[in-house]
C-alpha cells in the first residue's frame, strides 16, 4: 500500500509499505478516504522529535472499514467511520474517567498513544491507503453517507480539528450564550474555535490574524475579522466594542469575556517572525479579557493543558476585598475573582495580576 513517510528533516515521500493487517481480534482495518494534515505533524517534519526515517505520518483519518477481528461488535466491513487522533482501549481506569488521551494500555512506555507520531507508540499513521485501528469498538466512530460525498471534508474534521476547536470554546474557555469572544489565530483550529463559540451562542466573536484568506473566511462564518497588520488588535477590538455600543452594565469593561489562543508557535515563528513573539498572544489576551473572564490555549498538543507561565496556582495569592486569599480558597469558590483570570483544564484559576508568591 502507499503511505506518506518521513524520510529526513523537512522531507517526506510517498512510499510503498507493507499492507496494514489485523494483529488482534479487537482490531479493524480501515480503508482511508481522507486524512487531514495537522500542525502537530510539523514536529516531525521540522526535526523536533525522535522520528526515524520510514515513520508513516498522519492521525486525522476518515474511511471505510474493510476488515474486522473476531471480537469487534459495533462496526462491520462497509461501515463509514471517523477515527480519533489518540487511540485508546476504552476500558482502563483513565478511559473510564473520560481521559482517553492518557490511556494506560495503548503504549507500554507511558500513558497515551497516537497514530504516526514519534514516541507515541508503534502505530503507523493514517496518511496511507490502509490503517490498522486497535480496539475498533472504542476507536471507530460510525458516520453516515458514502466516501466522496458532500460531507467528506466535513466529517474528516471530526477526527481532530473540529473537536479541538470545540474543546477550546466549550470546555476550556467555557463560552456561554451572550459571551463576547476573541480568537487569536484564524487557521483551521482558530476558525473552528470561533465557529464553536458561535454555535455556543456567543454574542460576538472576533478573529485576529494577518492573512487575508483567513480573515475573509472568518467574516463568512459570522465572526468579526481583526487584521493585526493594521495595528494593535486589542485596541481594534476595544474600539469596535465601543463603536457598536456596550450592553447596559458593561460600560466599565470594554474587553471580551473569553479569549482563545489558537495561533500555533511554529507556524507563527516561521512565517511572521517579526510580528509575533512566543508569548505575545497571551500578553494581549491578558490585556483584553474582562475581569473574571477566561483565557484558553488551543494549539496542537497544548490543548487541554495549563496556560504557560500564568497557571501557577500553588504559589500565587489573590486580593479579595483587600485581603490575601490562598489558591485553595480561590479554587473552592470562597474567593471571588477580581482580576483577569485564566481558567485551566484542571478547573483552577490563575491571575497575571496577582500580588506575587504567597
mmCIF file of C-alpha atoms in Angstrom:
data_model
loop_
_atom_site.group_PDB
_atom_site.id
_atom_site.type_symbol
_atom_site.label_atom_id
_atom_site.label_comp_id
_atom_site.label_asym_id
_atom_site.label_seq_id
_atom_site.Cartn_x
_atom_site.Cartn_y
_atom_site.Cartn_z
ATOM 1 C CA UNK A 1 0.000 0.000 0.000
ATOM 2 C CA UNK A 2 1.051 3.620 -0.423
ATOM 3 C CA UNK A 3 1.810 5.839 2.549
ATOM 4 C CA UNK A 4 3.344 9.218 3.334
ATOM 5 C CA UNK A 5 6.581 8.563 5.213
ATOM 6 C CA UNK A 6 9.079 10.781 6.999
ATOM 7 C CA UNK A 7 12.472 10.489 5.316
ATOM 8 C CA UNK A 8 14.526 13.330 6.797
ATOM 9 C CA UNK A 9 14.172 16.805 8.282
ATOM 10 C CA UNK A 10 11.658 18.716 6.127
ATOM 11 C CA UNK A 11 11.449 15.827 3.682
ATOM 12 C CA UNK A 12 8.569 13.384 3.228
ATOM 13 C CA UNK A 13 7.781 10.976 0.402
ATOM 14 C CA UNK A 14 5.033 8.657 -0.797
ATOM 15 C CA UNK A 15 6.372 5.138 -0.337
ATOM 16 C CA UNK A 16 5.218 1.572 -0.822
ATOM 17 C CA UNK A 17 4.954 -0.104 2.597
ATOM 18 C CA UNK A 18 3.522 -3.452 3.750
ATOM 19 C CA UNK A 19 -0.259 -3.526 3.963
ATOM 20 C CA UNK A 20 -1.858 -2.970 7.350
ATOM 21 C CA UNK A 21 -3.119 -6.261 8.793
ATOM 22 C CA UNK A 22 -5.154 -7.449 11.775
ATOM 23 C CA UNK A 23 -2.892 -8.090 14.768
ATOM 24 C CA UNK A 24 -5.550 -8.733 17.415
ATOM 25 C CA UNK A 25 -9.148 -9.885 17.484
ATOM 26 C CA UNK A 26 -10.247 -6.393 18.542
ATOM 27 C CA UNK A 27 -8.602 -4.703 15.511
ATOM 28 C CA UNK A 28 -10.164 -3.299 12.369
ATOM 29 C CA UNK A 29 -8.573 -2.399 9.050
ATOM 30 C CA UNK A 30 -9.891 0.861 7.614
ATOM 31 C CA UNK A 31 -9.511 1.953 4.001
ATOM 32 C CA UNK A 32 -8.681 5.646 4.328
ATOM 33 C CA UNK A 33 -10.632 8.015 2.066
ATOM 34 C CA UNK A 34 -9.427 11.303 3.604
ATOM 35 C CA UNK A 35 -6.620 12.133 6.018
ATOM 36 C CA UNK A 36 -6.221 15.724 7.124
ATOM 37 C CA UNK A 37 -2.868 17.345 7.806
ATOM 38 C CA UNK A 38 -2.149 18.731 11.280
ATOM 39 C CA UNK A 39 0.153 21.377 12.654
ATOM 40 C CA UNK A 40 1.385 18.685 15.026
ATOM 41 C CA UNK A 41 2.858 16.858 12.009
ATOM 42 C CA UNK A 42 5.313 19.747 11.782
ATOM 43 C CA UNK A 43 7.057 18.493 14.924
ATOM 44 C CA UNK A 44 8.233 15.501 12.933
ATOM 45 C CA UNK A 45 8.674 17.385 9.659
ATOM 46 C CA UNK A 46 10.855 20.087 11.231
ATOM 47 C CA UNK A 47 13.023 17.582 13.110
ATOM 48 C CA UNK A 48 11.961 18.412 16.662
ATOM 49 C CA UNK A 49 11.231 14.792 17.576
ATOM 50 C CA UNK A 50 12.977 11.433 17.553
ATOM 51 C CA UNK A 51 11.187 10.432 14.334
ATOM 52 C CA UNK A 52 13.080 7.805 12.355
ATOM 53 C CA UNK A 53 13.062 7.606 8.545
ATOM 54 C CA UNK A 54 10.164 5.466 7.379
ATOM 55 C CA UNK A 55 7.678 6.652 10.010
ATOM 56 C CA UNK A 56 4.233 6.765 8.365
ATOM 57 C CA UNK A 57 2.641 10.087 9.274
ATOM 58 C CA UNK A 58 -0.921 11.210 9.945
ATOM 59 C CA UNK A 59 -3.548 10.990 12.660
ATOM 60 C CA UNK A 60 -6.776 12.512 11.277
ATOM 61 C CA UNK A 61 -8.474 9.776 9.206
ATOM 62 C CA UNK A 62 -11.881 9.182 7.710
ATOM 63 C CA UNK A 63 -12.598 5.971 5.852
ATOM 64 C CA UNK A 64 -14.494 2.730 5.442
ATOM 65 C CA UNK A 65 -13.999 -0.433 7.476
ATOM 66 C CA UNK A 66 -12.509 -3.125 5.256
ATOM 67 C CA UNK A 67 -11.907 -5.960 7.726
ATOM 68 C CA UNK A 68 -12.582 -6.613 11.424
ATOM 69 C CA UNK A 69 -11.294 -9.011 14.055
ATOM 70 C CA UNK A 70 -13.496 -11.697 15.543
ATOM 71 C CA UNK A 71 -14.170 -9.728 18.748
ATOM 72 C CA UNK A 72 -15.304 -6.489 17.094
ATOM 73 C CA UNK A 73 -19.025 -5.913 17.666
ATOM 74 C CA UNK A 74 -20.026 -2.363 16.720
ATOM 75 C CA UNK A 75 -18.669 -1.945 13.188
ATOM 76 C CA UNK A 76 -18.642 -4.187 10.151
ATOM 77 C CA UNK A 77 -16.955 -4.119 6.740
ATOM 78 C CA UNK A 78 -18.530 -1.303 4.769
ATOM 79 C CA UNK A 79 -19.167 0.952 7.798
ATOM 80 C CA UNK A 80 -18.006 4.520 7.222
ATOM 81 C CA UNK A 81 -16.026 5.725 10.238
ATOM 82 C CA UNK A 82 -14.056 8.679 11.532
ATOM 83 C CA UNK A 83 -11.176 7.840 13.863
ATOM 84 C CA UNK A 84 -9.976 9.971 16.803
ATOM 85 C CA UNK A 85 -6.357 11.093 16.872
ATOM 86 C CA UNK A 86 -5.444 9.342 20.129
ATOM 87 C CA UNK A 87 -6.099 5.632 20.152
ATOM 88 C CA UNK A 88 -7.294 4.087 23.395
ATOM 89 C CA UNK A 89 -8.586 0.863 24.892
ATOM 90 C CA UNK A 90 -11.847 2.240 26.285
ATOM 91 C CA UNK A 91 -11.731 0.172 29.482
ATOM 92 C CA UNK A 92 -8.718 1.179 31.610
ATOM 93 C CA UNK A 93 -9.132 3.485 34.598
ATOM 94 C CA UNK A 94 -8.173 6.589 32.601
ATOM 95 C CA UNK A 95 -10.539 5.754 29.749
ATOM 96 C CA UNK A 96 -13.318 5.081 32.267
ATOM 97 C CA UNK A 97 -12.772 8.593 33.631
ATOM 98 C CA UNK A 98 -13.129 10.088 30.161
ATOM 99 C CA UNK A 99 -9.375 10.754 29.883
ATOM 100 C CA UNK A 100 -8.825 8.506 26.878
ATOM 101 C CA UNK A 101 -5.828 10.525 25.617
ATOM 102 C CA UNK A 102 -3.993 9.163 28.667
ATOM 103 C CA UNK A 103 -4.961 5.522 28.087
ATOM 104 C CA UNK A 104 -2.817 3.194 30.195
ATOM 105 C CA UNK A 105 -2.929 0.194 27.857
ATOM 106 C CA UNK A 106 -2.176 1.693 24.442
ATOM 107 C CA UNK A 107 1.548 2.264 24.991
ATOM 108 C CA UNK A 108 3.942 0.288 27.181
ATOM 109 C CA UNK A 109 6.232 3.257 27.877
ATOM 110 C CA UNK A 110 3.601 5.503 29.410
ATOM 111 C CA UNK A 111 0.069 6.892 29.170
ATOM 112 C CA UNK A 112 -1.439 7.841 25.834
ATOM 113 C CA UNK A 113 -0.737 6.831 22.245
ATOM 114 C CA UNK A 114 -1.287 8.240 18.759
ATOM 115 C CA UNK A 115 -1.062 7.207 15.141
ATOM 116 C CA UNK A 116 2.012 8.236 13.185
ATOM 117 C CA UNK A 117 3.758 10.161 15.934
ATOM 118 C CA UNK A 118 7.296 9.712 17.260
ATOM 119 C CA UNK A 119 7.400 8.456 20.838
ATOM 120 C CA UNK A 120 3.665 7.765 20.999
ATOM 121 C CA UNK A 121 3.651 4.045 20.361
ATOM 122 C CA UNK A 122 4.290 1.650 17.479
ATOM 123 C CA UNK A 123 1.220 2.647 15.469
ATOM 124 C CA UNK A 124 1.620 3.597 11.823
ATOM 125 C CA UNK A 125 -0.037 6.797 10.641
ATOM 126 C CA UNK A 126 -3.201 7.440 8.670
ATOM 127 C CA UNK A 127 -1.803 9.184 5.593
ATOM 128 C CA UNK A 128 -1.920 5.809 3.895
ATOM 129 C CA UNK A 129 -4.235 3.568 1.893
ATOM 130 C CA UNK A 130 -4.989 1.368 4.926
ATOM 131 C CA UNK A 131 -4.894 1.883 8.683
ATOM 132 C CA UNK A 132 -4.900 -0.673 11.465
ATOM 133 C CA UNK A 133 -7.223 0.523 14.244
ATOM 134 C CA UNK A 134 -6.737 -1.231 17.609
ATOM 135 C CA UNK A 135 -9.759 -1.588 19.917
ATOM 136 C CA UNK A 136 -12.014 -0.824 16.975
ATOM 137 C CA UNK A 137 -15.190 -0.738 19.083
ATOM 138 C CA UNK A 138 -13.774 2.222 21.017
ATOM 139 C CA UNK A 139 -11.884 3.985 18.222
ATOM 140 C CA UNK A 140 -14.195 3.741 15.195
ATOM 141 C CA UNK A 141 -17.000 6.309 15.204
ATOM 142 C CA UNK A 142 -19.645 5.477 12.558
ATOM 143 C CA UNK A 143 -20.839 8.341 10.361
ATOM 144 C CA UNK A 144 -23.479 8.300 7.592
ATOM 145 C CA UNK A 145 -23.046 8.665 3.864
ATOM 146 C CA UNK A 146 -20.608 7.407 1.264
ATOM 147 C CA UNK A 147 -16.953 8.210 0.544
ATOM 148 C CA UNK A 148 -16.524 11.336 -1.547
ATOM 149 C CA UNK A 149 -19.985 12.723 -0.814
ATOM 150 C CA UNK A 150 -20.791 16.290 0.194
ATOM 151 C CA UNK A 151 -19.803 15.565 3.810
ATOM 152 C CA UNK A 152 -16.344 14.104 3.162
ATOM 153 C CA UNK A 153 -14.462 17.297 4.005
ATOM 154 C CA UNK A 154 -16.716 17.982 6.985
ATOM 155 C CA UNK A 155 -16.510 14.545 8.572
ATOM 156 C CA UNK A 156 -12.719 14.365 8.391
ATOM 157 C CA UNK A 157 -12.612 17.403 10.690
ATOM 158 C CA UNK A 158 -14.216 15.287 13.422
ATOM 159 C CA UNK A 159 -11.008 13.253 13.768
ATOM 160 C CA UNK A 160 -9.109 16.128 15.381
ATOM 161 C CA UNK A 161 -9.590 19.701 14.150
ATOM 162 C CA UNK A 162 -13.241 20.385 14.951
ATOM 163 C CA UNK A 163 -13.128 18.629 18.313
ATOM 164 C CA UNK A 164 -10.039 20.676 19.233
ATOM 165 C CA UNK A 165 -11.835 23.905 18.409
ATOM 166 C CA UNK A 166 -14.986 22.785 20.224
ATOM 167 C CA UNK A 167 -12.988 21.742 23.298
ATOM 168 C CA UNK A 168 -11.248 25.118 23.361
ATOM 169 C CA UNK A 169 -14.506 27.067 23.161
ATOM 170 C CA UNK A 170 -16.931 24.884 25.113
ATOM 171 C CA UNK A 171 -14.700 23.341 27.776
ATOM 172 C CA UNK A 172 -11.528 25.384 28.267
ATOM 173 C CA UNK A 173 -12.951 28.854 27.642
ATOM 174 C CA UNK A 174 -16.436 27.892 28.802
ATOM 175 C CA UNK A 175 -18.187 30.036 26.183
ATOM 176 C CA UNK A 176 -21.849 30.540 27.030
ATOM 177 C CA UNK A 177 -24.780 32.283 25.392
ATOM 178 C CA UNK A 178 -24.257 36.049 25.313
ATOM 179 C CA UNK A 179 -20.473 35.947 25.789
ATOM 180 C CA UNK A 180 -18.076 38.098 23.815
ATOM 181 C CA UNK A 181 -15.106 36.130 22.484
ATOM 182 C CA UNK A 182 -11.763 36.866 20.816
ATOM 183 C CA UNK A 183 -9.865 34.136 18.979
ATOM 184 C CA UNK A 184 -6.213 34.830 18.190
ATOM 185 C CA UNK A 185 -5.248 32.889 15.080
ATOM 186 C CA UNK A 186 -7.597 32.089 12.190
ATOM 187 C CA UNK A 187 -6.049 28.896 10.928
ATOM 188 C CA UNK A 188 -8.050 25.685 10.985
ATOM 189 C CA UNK A 189 -8.217 25.451 14.788
ATOM 190 C CA UNK A 190 -8.857 29.149 15.245
ATOM 191 C CA UNK A 191 -11.691 29.220 12.728
ATOM 192 C CA UNK A 192 -13.257 26.111 14.243
ATOM 193 C CA UNK A 193 -12.881 27.592 17.736
ATOM 194 C CA UNK A 194 -14.677 30.699 16.507
ATOM 195 C CA UNK A 195 -17.370 28.610 14.817
ATOM 196 C CA UNK A 196 -17.825 26.601 18.002
ATOM 197 C CA UNK A 197 -18.161 29.793 20.034
ATOM 198 C CA UNK A 198 -20.871 30.975 17.648
ATOM 199 C CA UNK A 199 -22.646 27.620 17.991
ATOM 200 C CA UNK A 200 -22.476 28.081 21.762
ATOM 201 C CA UNK A 201 -24.412 31.355 21.388
ATOM 202 C CA UNK A 202 -21.637 33.926 21.668
ATOM 203 C CA UNK A 203 -22.904 37.465 21.116
ATOM 204 C CA UNK A 204 -19.863 38.442 19.040
ATOM 205 C CA UNK A 205 -16.667 36.628 18.085
ATOM 206 C CA UNK A 206 -13.520 38.429 16.950
ATOM 207 C CA UNK A 207 -10.910 36.580 14.852
ATOM 208 C CA UNK A 208 -7.390 38.026 14.888
ATOM 209 C CA UNK A 209 -4.995 37.148 12.073
ATOM 210 C CA UNK A 210 -2.831 38.661 9.348
ATOM 211 C CA UNK A 211 -3.742 36.510 6.328
ATOM 212 C CA UNK A 212 -6.421 37.856 4.012
ATOM 213 C CA UNK A 213 -7.942 34.467 3.096
ATOM 214 C CA UNK A 214 -8.287 33.524 6.756
ATOM 215 C CA UNK A 215 -9.844 36.851 7.686
ATOM 216 C CA UNK A 216 -12.275 36.553 4.778
ATOM 217 C CA UNK A 217 -13.296 33.076 5.927
ATOM 218 C CA UNK A 218 -13.812 34.330 9.476
ATOM 219 C CA UNK A 219 -16.143 37.012 8.129
ATOM 220 C CA UNK A 220 -18.068 34.444 6.057
ATOM 221 C CA UNK A 221 -18.656 32.410 9.232
ATOM 222 C CA UNK A 222 -20.143 35.389 11.049
ATOM 223 C CA UNK A 223 -17.121 36.451 13.101
ATOM 224 C CA UNK A 224 -15.603 39.943 13.070
ATOM 225 C CA UNK A 225 -12.166 39.826 11.380
ATOM 226 C CA UNK A 226 -9.369 41.796 13.045
ATOM 227 C CA UNK A 227 -6.197 42.351 10.975
ATOM 228 C CA UNK A 228 -3.194 42.747 13.292
ATOM 229 C CA UNK A 229 -1.225 44.262 10.394
ATOM 230 C CA UNK A 230 -3.352 47.382 10.813
ATOM 231 C CA UNK A 231 -2.421 47.976 14.426
ATOM 232 C CA UNK A 232 -2.766 46.668 17.965
ATOM 233 C CA UNK A 233 -5.528 44.011 17.834
ATOM 234 C CA UNK A 234 -6.535 44.676 21.430
ATOM 235 C CA UNK A 235 -7.183 48.339 20.703
ATOM 236 C CA UNK A 236 -9.017 47.440 17.472
ATOM 237 C CA UNK A 237 -11.355 45.134 19.386
ATOM 238 C CA UNK A 238 -11.926 47.648 22.167
ATOM 239 C CA UNK A 239 -12.674 50.330 19.571
ATOM 240 C CA UNK A 240 -15.156 48.077 17.787
ATOM 241 C CA UNK A 241 -16.920 47.251 21.038
ATOM 242 C CA UNK A 242 -17.190 50.942 21.879
ATOM 243 C CA UNK A 243 -18.394 51.773 18.359
ATOM 244 C CA UNK A 244 -21.120 49.130 18.299
ATOM 245 C CA UNK A 245 -22.269 50.024 21.782
ATOM 246 C CA UNK A 246 -21.727 48.106 25.006
ATOM 247 C CA UNK A 247 -24.754 46.428 26.604
ATOM 248 C CA UNK A 248 -26.178 48.005 29.712
ATOM 249 C CA UNK A 249 -23.943 47.237 32.670
ATOM 250 C CA UNK A 250 -20.765 46.609 30.648
ATOM 251 C CA UNK A 251 -19.689 50.240 30.267
ATOM 252 C CA UNK A 252 -16.718 49.720 32.578
ATOM 253 C CA UNK A 253 -15.484 46.579 30.845
ATOM 254 C CA UNK A 254 -14.816 47.140 27.148
ATOM 255 C CA UNK A 255 -12.872 43.945 26.635
ATOM 256 C CA UNK A 256 -14.218 40.450 25.947
ATOM 257 C CA UNK A 257 -15.407 37.690 28.227
ATOM 258 C CA UNK A 258 -13.368 34.840 26.735
ATOM 259 C CA UNK A 259 -10.094 34.691 24.782
ATOM 260 C CA UNK A 260 -8.803 31.655 22.860
ATOM 261 C CA UNK A 261 -5.159 31.408 21.754
ATOM 262 C CA UNK A 262 -5.117 29.313 18.563
ATOM 263 C CA UNK A 263 -2.032 30.744 16.891
ATOM 264 C CA UNK A 264 0.470 27.894 16.929
ATOM 265 C CA UNK A 265 4.048 28.701 17.831
ATOM 266 C CA UNK A 266 5.953 27.067 14.987
ATOM 267 C CA UNK A 267 3.855 28.433 12.129
ATOM 268 C CA UNK A 268 3.928 31.874 13.698
ATOM 269 C CA UNK A 269 7.709 31.936 14.162
ATOM 270 C CA UNK A 270 8.458 30.651 10.677
ATOM 271 C CA UNK A 271 6.028 32.778 8.693
ATOM 272 C CA UNK A 272 5.869 36.017 10.687
ATOM 273 C CA UNK A 273 8.910 36.117 12.985
ATOM 274 C CA UNK A 274 8.939 39.906 13.053
ATOM 275 C CA UNK A 275 5.280 40.241 14.017
ATOM 276 C CA UNK A 276 4.794 37.844 16.909
ATOM 277 C CA UNK A 277 6.759 36.762 19.950
ATOM 278 C CA UNK A 278 6.066 33.335 21.515
ATOM 279 C CA UNK A 279 4.092 34.781 24.427
ATOM 280 C CA UNK A 280 2.660 37.873 22.721
ATOM 281 C CA UNK A 281 -0.796 36.369 22.315
ATOM 282 C CA UNK A 282 -1.030 35.517 25.996
ATOM 283 C CA UNK A 283 0.087 39.055 26.846
ATOM 284 C CA UNK A 284 -2.537 40.510 24.511
ATOM 285 C CA UNK A 285 -5.161 38.164 25.934
ATOM 286 C CA UNK A 286 -4.395 39.343 29.474
ATOM 287 C CA UNK A 287 -4.882 42.958 28.339
ATOM 288 C CA UNK A 288 -8.132 42.186 26.546
ATOM 289 C CA UNK A 289 -10.062 39.787 28.772
ATOM 290 C CA UNK A 290 -12.590 41.269 31.163
ATOM 291 C CA UNK A 291 -12.402 40.767 34.906
ATOM 292 C CA UNK A 292 -13.253 37.166 35.825
ATOM 293 C CA UNK A 293 -13.047 36.185 32.172
ATOM 294 C CA UNK A 294 -11.156 33.170 30.854
ATOM 295 C CA UNK A 295 -8.202 32.537 28.571
ATOM 296 C CA UNK A 296 -7.940 29.182 26.824
ATOM 297 C CA UNK A 297 -4.999 27.809 24.870
ATOM 298 C CA UNK A 298 -5.859 25.616 21.886
ATOM 299 C CA UNK A 299 -2.646 24.948 19.984
ATOM 300 C CA UNK A 300 -1.787 21.409 18.953
ATOM 301 C CA UNK A 301 -0.745 19.240 21.876
ATOM 302 C CA UNK A 302 -1.171 22.160 24.276
ATOM 303 C CA UNK A 303 -4.927 21.929 24.025
ATOM 304 C CA UNK A 304 -6.253 20.959 27.443
ATOM 305 C CA UNK A 305 -3.096 21.951 29.278
ATOM 306 C CA UNK A 306 -2.394 24.863 31.595
ATOM 307 C CA UNK A 307 -1.717 28.243 30.075
ATOM 308 C CA UNK A 308 2.103 28.717 30.011
ATOM 309 C CA UNK A 309 3.604 30.975 32.675
ATOM 310 C CA UNK A 310 0.247 32.045 34.114
ATOM 311 C CA UNK A 311 -1.034 28.824 35.667
ATOM 312 C CA UNK A 312 0.940 28.611 38.882
ATOM 313 C CA UNK A 313 -1.869 28.478 41.392
ATOM 314 C CA UNK A 314 0.142 26.671 44.048
ATOM 315 C CA UNK A 315 2.452 29.654 44.644
ATOM 316 C CA UNK A 316 0.138 32.590 43.993
ATOM 317 C CA UNK A 317 -2.289 34.548 46.119
ATOM 318 C CA UNK A 318 -5.001 36.989 45.079
ATOM 319 C CA UNK A 319 -6.670 40.041 46.569
ATOM 320 C CA UNK A 320 -10.191 39.639 47.930
ATOM 321 C CA UNK A 321 -11.702 42.842 49.249
ATOM 322 C CA UNK A 322 -8.201 43.967 50.172
ATOM 323 C CA UNK A 323 -7.240 40.634 51.771
ATOM 324 C CA UNK A 324 -4.932 37.938 50.526
ATOM 325 C CA UNK A 325 -6.565 34.602 49.822
ATOM 326 C CA UNK A 326 -4.980 31.263 49.078
ATOM 327 C CA UNK A 327 -5.156 29.236 45.888
ATOM 328 C CA UNK A 328 -7.289 26.707 47.769
ATOM 329 C CA UNK A 329 -9.859 29.396 48.650
ATOM 330 C CA UNK A 330 -9.806 30.634 45.055
ATOM 331 C CA UNK A 331 -10.489 27.189 43.672
ATOM 332 C CA UNK A 332 -13.185 26.393 46.206
ATOM 333 C CA UNK A 333 -15.164 29.474 45.230
ATOM 334 C CA UNK A 334 -14.888 31.260 48.577
ATOM 335 C CA UNK A 335 -12.816 33.937 46.844
ATOM 336 C CA UNK A 336 -14.484 35.922 44.051
ATOM 337 C CA UNK A 337 -12.194 36.597 41.038
ATOM 338 C CA UNK A 338 -11.500 40.326 40.767
ATOM 339 C CA UNK A 339 -8.858 40.394 38.030
ATOM 340 C CA UNK A 340 -8.400 38.968 34.562
ATOM 341 C CA UNK A 341 -8.048 35.263 35.151
ATOM 342 C CA UNK A 342 -7.027 32.213 33.191
ATOM 343 C CA UNK A 343 -9.088 29.062 33.517
ATOM 344 C CA UNK A 344 -7.114 25.861 33.149
ATOM 345 C CA UNK A 345 -8.225 22.389 32.167
ATOM 346 C CA UNK A 346 -7.991 21.208 35.770
ATOM 347 C CA UNK A 347 -10.591 23.794 36.780
ATOM 348 C CA UNK A 348 -8.185 26.012 38.728
ATOM 349 C CA UNK A 349 -7.690 29.709 38.200
ATOM 350 C CA UNK A 350 -4.581 31.859 37.991
ATOM 351 C CA UNK A 351 -4.058 35.553 37.513
ATOM 352 C CA UNK A 352 -1.326 37.590 35.793
ATOM 353 C CA UNK A 353 -2.241 40.483 38.041
ATOM 354 C CA UNK A 354 -1.787 38.727 41.364
ATOM 355 C CA UNK A 355 0.243 40.327 44.163
ATOM 356 C CA UNK A 356 3.025 37.730 43.974
ATOM 357 C CA UNK A 357 4.006 34.485 45.667
ATOM 358 C CA UNK A 358 2.414 33.662 48.990
#
